[in-house]
PDB file of C-alpha atoms in Angstrom:
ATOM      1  CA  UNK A 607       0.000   0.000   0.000  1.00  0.00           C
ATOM      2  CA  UNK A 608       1.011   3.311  -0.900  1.00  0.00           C
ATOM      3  CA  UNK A 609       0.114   6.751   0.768  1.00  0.00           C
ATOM      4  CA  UNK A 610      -0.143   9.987  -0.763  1.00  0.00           C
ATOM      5  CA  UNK A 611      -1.432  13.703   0.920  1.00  0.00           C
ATOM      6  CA  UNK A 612      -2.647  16.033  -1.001  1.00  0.00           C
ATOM      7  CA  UNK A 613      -2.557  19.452  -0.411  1.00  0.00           C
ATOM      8  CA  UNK A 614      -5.421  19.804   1.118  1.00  0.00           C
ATOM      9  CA  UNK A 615      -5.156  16.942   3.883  1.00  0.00           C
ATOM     10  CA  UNK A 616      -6.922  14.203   1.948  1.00  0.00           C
ATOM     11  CA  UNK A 617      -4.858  10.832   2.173  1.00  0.00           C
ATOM     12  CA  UNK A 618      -5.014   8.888  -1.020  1.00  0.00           C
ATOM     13  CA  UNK A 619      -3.952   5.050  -1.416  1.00  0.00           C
ATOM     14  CA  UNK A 620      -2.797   2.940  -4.154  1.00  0.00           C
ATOM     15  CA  UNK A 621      -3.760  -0.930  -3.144  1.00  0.00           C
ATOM     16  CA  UNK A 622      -3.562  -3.927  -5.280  1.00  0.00           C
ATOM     17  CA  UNK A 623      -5.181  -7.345  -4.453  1.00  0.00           C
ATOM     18  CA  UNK A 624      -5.638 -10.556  -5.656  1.00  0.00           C
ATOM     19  CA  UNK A 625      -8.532 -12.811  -6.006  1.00  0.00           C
ATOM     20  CA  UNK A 626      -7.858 -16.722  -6.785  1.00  0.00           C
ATOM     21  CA  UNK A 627     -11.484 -16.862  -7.917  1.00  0.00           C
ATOM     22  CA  UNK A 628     -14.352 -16.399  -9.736  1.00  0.00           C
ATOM     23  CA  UNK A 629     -17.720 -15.386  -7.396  1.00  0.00           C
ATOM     24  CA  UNK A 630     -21.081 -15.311  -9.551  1.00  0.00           C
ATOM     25  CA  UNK A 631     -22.271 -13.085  -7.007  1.00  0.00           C
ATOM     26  CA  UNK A 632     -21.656 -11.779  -3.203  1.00  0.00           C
ATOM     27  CA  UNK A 633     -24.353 -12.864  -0.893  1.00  0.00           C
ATOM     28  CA  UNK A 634     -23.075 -10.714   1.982  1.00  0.00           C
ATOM     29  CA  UNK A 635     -20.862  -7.963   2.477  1.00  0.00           C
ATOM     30  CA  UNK A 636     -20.426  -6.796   6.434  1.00  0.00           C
ATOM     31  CA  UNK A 637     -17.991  -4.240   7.887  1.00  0.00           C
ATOM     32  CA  UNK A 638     -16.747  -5.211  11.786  1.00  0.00           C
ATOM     33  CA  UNK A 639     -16.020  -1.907  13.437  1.00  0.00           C
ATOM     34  CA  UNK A 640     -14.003  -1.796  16.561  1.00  0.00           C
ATOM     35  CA  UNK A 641     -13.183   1.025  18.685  1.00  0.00           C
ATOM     36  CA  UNK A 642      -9.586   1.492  19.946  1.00  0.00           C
ATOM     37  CA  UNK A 643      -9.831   4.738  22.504  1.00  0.00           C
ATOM     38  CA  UNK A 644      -6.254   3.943  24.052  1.00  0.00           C
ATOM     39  CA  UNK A 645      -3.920   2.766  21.727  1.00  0.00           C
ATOM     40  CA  UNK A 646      -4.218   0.449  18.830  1.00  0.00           C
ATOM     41  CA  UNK A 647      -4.178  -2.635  20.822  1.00  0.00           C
ATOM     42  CA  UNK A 648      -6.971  -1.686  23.289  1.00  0.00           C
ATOM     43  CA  UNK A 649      -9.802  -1.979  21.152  1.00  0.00           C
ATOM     44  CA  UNK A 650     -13.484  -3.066  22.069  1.00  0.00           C
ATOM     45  CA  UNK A 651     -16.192  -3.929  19.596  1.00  0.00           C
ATOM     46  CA  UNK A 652     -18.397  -0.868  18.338  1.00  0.00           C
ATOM     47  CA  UNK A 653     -20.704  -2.021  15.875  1.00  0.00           C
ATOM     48  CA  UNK A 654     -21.027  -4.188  12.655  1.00  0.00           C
ATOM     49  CA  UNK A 655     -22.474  -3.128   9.261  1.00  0.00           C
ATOM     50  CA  UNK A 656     -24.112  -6.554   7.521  1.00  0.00           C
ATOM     51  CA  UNK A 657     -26.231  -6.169   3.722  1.00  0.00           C
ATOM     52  CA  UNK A 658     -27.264  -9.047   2.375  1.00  0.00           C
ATOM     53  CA  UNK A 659     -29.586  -7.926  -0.566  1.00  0.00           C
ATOM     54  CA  UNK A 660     -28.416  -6.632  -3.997  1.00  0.00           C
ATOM     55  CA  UNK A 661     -24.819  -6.415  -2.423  1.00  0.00           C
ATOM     56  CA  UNK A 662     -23.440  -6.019  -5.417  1.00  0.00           C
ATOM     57  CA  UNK A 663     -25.135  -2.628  -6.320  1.00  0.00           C
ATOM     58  CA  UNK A 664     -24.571  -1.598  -2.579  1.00  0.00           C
ATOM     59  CA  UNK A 665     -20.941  -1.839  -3.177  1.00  0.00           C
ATOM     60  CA  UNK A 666     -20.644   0.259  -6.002  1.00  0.00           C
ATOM     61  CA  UNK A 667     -23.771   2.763  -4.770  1.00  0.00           C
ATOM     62  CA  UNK A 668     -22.342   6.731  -4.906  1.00  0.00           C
ATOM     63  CA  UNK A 669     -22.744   8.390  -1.163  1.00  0.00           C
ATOM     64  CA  UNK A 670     -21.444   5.813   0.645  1.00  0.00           C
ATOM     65  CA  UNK A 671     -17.947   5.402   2.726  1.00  0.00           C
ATOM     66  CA  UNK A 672     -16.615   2.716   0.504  1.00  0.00           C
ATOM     67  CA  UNK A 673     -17.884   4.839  -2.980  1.00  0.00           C
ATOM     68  CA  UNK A 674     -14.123   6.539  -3.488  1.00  0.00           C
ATOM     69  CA  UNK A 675     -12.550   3.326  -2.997  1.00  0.00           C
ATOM     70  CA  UNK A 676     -14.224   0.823  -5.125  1.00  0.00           C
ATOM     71  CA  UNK A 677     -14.745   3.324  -7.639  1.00  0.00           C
ATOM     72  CA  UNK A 678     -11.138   3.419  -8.128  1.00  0.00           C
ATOM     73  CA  UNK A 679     -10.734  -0.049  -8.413  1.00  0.00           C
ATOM     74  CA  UNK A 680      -9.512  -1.354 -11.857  1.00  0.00           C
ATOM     75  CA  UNK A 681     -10.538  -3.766 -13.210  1.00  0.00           C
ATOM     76  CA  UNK A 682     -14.326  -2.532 -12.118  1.00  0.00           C
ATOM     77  CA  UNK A 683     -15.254  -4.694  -9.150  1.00  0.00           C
ATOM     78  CA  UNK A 684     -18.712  -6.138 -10.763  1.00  0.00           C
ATOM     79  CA  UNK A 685     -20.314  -9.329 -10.277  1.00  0.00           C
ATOM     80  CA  UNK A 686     -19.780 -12.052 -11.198  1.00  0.00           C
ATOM     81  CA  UNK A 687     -16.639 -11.514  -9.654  1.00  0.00           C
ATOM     82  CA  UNK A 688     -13.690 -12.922 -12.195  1.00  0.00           C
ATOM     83  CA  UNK A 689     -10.492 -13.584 -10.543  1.00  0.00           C
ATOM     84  CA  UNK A 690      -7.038 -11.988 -11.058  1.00  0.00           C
ATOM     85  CA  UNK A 691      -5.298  -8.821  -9.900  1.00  0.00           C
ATOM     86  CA  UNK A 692      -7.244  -5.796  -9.118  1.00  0.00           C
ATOM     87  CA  UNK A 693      -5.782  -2.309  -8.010  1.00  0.00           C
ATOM     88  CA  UNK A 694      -7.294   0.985  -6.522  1.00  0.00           C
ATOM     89  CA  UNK A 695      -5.122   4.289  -7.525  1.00  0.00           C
ATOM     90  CA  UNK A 696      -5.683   7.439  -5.241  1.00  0.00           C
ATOM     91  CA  UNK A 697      -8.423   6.059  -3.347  1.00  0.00           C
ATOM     92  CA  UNK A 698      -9.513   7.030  -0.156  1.00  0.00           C
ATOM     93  CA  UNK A 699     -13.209   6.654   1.557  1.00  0.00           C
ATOM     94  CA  UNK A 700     -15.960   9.503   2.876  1.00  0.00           C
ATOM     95  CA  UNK A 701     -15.555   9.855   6.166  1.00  0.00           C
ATOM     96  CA  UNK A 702     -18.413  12.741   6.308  1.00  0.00           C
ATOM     97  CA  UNK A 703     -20.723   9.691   5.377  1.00  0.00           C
ATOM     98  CA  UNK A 704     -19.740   7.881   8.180  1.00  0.00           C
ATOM     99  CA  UNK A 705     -20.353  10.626  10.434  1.00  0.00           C
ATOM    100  CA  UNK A 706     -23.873  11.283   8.399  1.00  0.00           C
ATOM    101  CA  UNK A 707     -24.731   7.278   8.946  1.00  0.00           C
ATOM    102  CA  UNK A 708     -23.524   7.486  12.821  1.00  0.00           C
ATOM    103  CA  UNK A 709     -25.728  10.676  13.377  1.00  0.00           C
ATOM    104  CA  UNK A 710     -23.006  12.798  13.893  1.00  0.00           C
ATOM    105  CA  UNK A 711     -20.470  10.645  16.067  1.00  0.00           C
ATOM    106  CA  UNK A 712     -16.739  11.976  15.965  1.00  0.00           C
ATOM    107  CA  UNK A 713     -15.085   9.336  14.446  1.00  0.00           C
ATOM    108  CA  UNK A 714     -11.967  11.932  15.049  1.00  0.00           C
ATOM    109  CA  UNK A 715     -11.951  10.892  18.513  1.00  0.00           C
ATOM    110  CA  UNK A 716     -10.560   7.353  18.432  1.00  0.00           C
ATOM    111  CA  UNK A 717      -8.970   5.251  16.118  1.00  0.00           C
ATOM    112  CA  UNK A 718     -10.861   2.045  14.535  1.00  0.00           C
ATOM    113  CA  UNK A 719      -9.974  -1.114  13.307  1.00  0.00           C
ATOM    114  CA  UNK A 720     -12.151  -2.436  10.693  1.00  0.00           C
ATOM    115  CA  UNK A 721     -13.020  -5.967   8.923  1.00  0.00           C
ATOM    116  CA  UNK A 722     -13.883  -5.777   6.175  1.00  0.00           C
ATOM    117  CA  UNK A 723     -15.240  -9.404   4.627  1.00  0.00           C
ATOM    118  CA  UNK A 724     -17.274 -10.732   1.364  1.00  0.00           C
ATOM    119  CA  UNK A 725     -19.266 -13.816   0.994  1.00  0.00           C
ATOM    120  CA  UNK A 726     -19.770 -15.579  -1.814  1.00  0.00           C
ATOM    121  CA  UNK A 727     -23.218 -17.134  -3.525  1.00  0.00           C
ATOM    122  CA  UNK A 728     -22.339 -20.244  -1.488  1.00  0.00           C
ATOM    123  CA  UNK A 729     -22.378 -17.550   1.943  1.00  0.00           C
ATOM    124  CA  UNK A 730     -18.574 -18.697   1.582  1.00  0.00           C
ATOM    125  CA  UNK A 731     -16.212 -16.566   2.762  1.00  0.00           C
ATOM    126  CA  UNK A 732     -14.739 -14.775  -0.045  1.00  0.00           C
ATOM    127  CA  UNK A 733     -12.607 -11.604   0.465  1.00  0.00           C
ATOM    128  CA  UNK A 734     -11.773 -10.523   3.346  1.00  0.00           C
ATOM    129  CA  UNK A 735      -9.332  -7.592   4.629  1.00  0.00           C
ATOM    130  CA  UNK A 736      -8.919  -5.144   7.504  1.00  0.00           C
ATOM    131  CA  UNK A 737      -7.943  -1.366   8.150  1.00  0.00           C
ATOM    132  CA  UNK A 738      -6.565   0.666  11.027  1.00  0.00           C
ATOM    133  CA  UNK A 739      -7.614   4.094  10.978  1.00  0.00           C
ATOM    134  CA  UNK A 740      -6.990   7.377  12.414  1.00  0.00           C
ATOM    135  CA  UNK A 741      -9.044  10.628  11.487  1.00  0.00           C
ATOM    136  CA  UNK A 742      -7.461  13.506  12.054  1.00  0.00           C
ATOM    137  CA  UNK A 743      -9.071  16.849  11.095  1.00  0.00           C
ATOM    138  CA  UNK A 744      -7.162  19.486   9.644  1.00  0.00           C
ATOM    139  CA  UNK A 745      -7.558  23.093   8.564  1.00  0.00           C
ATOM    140  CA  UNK A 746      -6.662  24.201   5.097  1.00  0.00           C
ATOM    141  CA  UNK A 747      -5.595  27.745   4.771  1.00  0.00           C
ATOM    142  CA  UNK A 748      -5.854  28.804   0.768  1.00  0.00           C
TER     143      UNK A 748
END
């Protein structure tokens, strides 16, 4: 993984993955939030995020926290699924969504470690990664 900042405080990533098979469709796709206040290793379960209908046009649906990420991903991440190498080039996600779907909780105020798994037609699990993440707000003077 790569990290770039912009000039005005956004972090972009360049990520590449690689998926050793072909799903005809993804059954589930569920986020597993956790809460680390402390540090990094003291983390307590916050909440979990679970669709399982249509979860392939939730994934690529425009609003959403995942939206700049998967919309970066090459080749387009549509199902079915075909397997090779896919890669994400200056992607980030929208925090301000998260703190529009958590009714305004800081998400500025801790850091989170997040799960991130697809299942496949078969409820299989299918693709599954995780995130550590730190918010940090900053002010851009132009």
């Amino acid at each position: 993984m790569k990290t770039l900042l912009t000039e005005n405080g956004d972090e972009l990533w360049t990520v590449g993955f690689n998926l050793t098979q072909t799903a005809n469709s993804i059954r589930i796709f569920r986020v597993v939030i956790r809460k680390c206040s402390l540090t990094r290793d003291a983390c307590e379960y916050w909440n979990t995020w679970s669709w399982d209908l249509a979860v392939c046009e939730v994934m690529r649906l425009n609003g959403t926290a995942w939206a700049p990420l998967v919309q970066r991903i090459e080749p387009p991440l549509v199902c079915p699924v075909q397997e090779g190498h896919y890669r994400a080039v200056n992607a980030s996600l929208d925090f301000d969504s998260i703190e529009r779907a958590t009714k305004g909780f800081r998400v500025d105020k801790n850091s989170w470690r997040i799960e991130v798994q697809l299942f496949d037609e078969q409820r299989a699990l299918y693709l599954c990664f995780n995130l550590q993440a730190k918010v940090t707000r900053m002010r851009v003077r132009n």
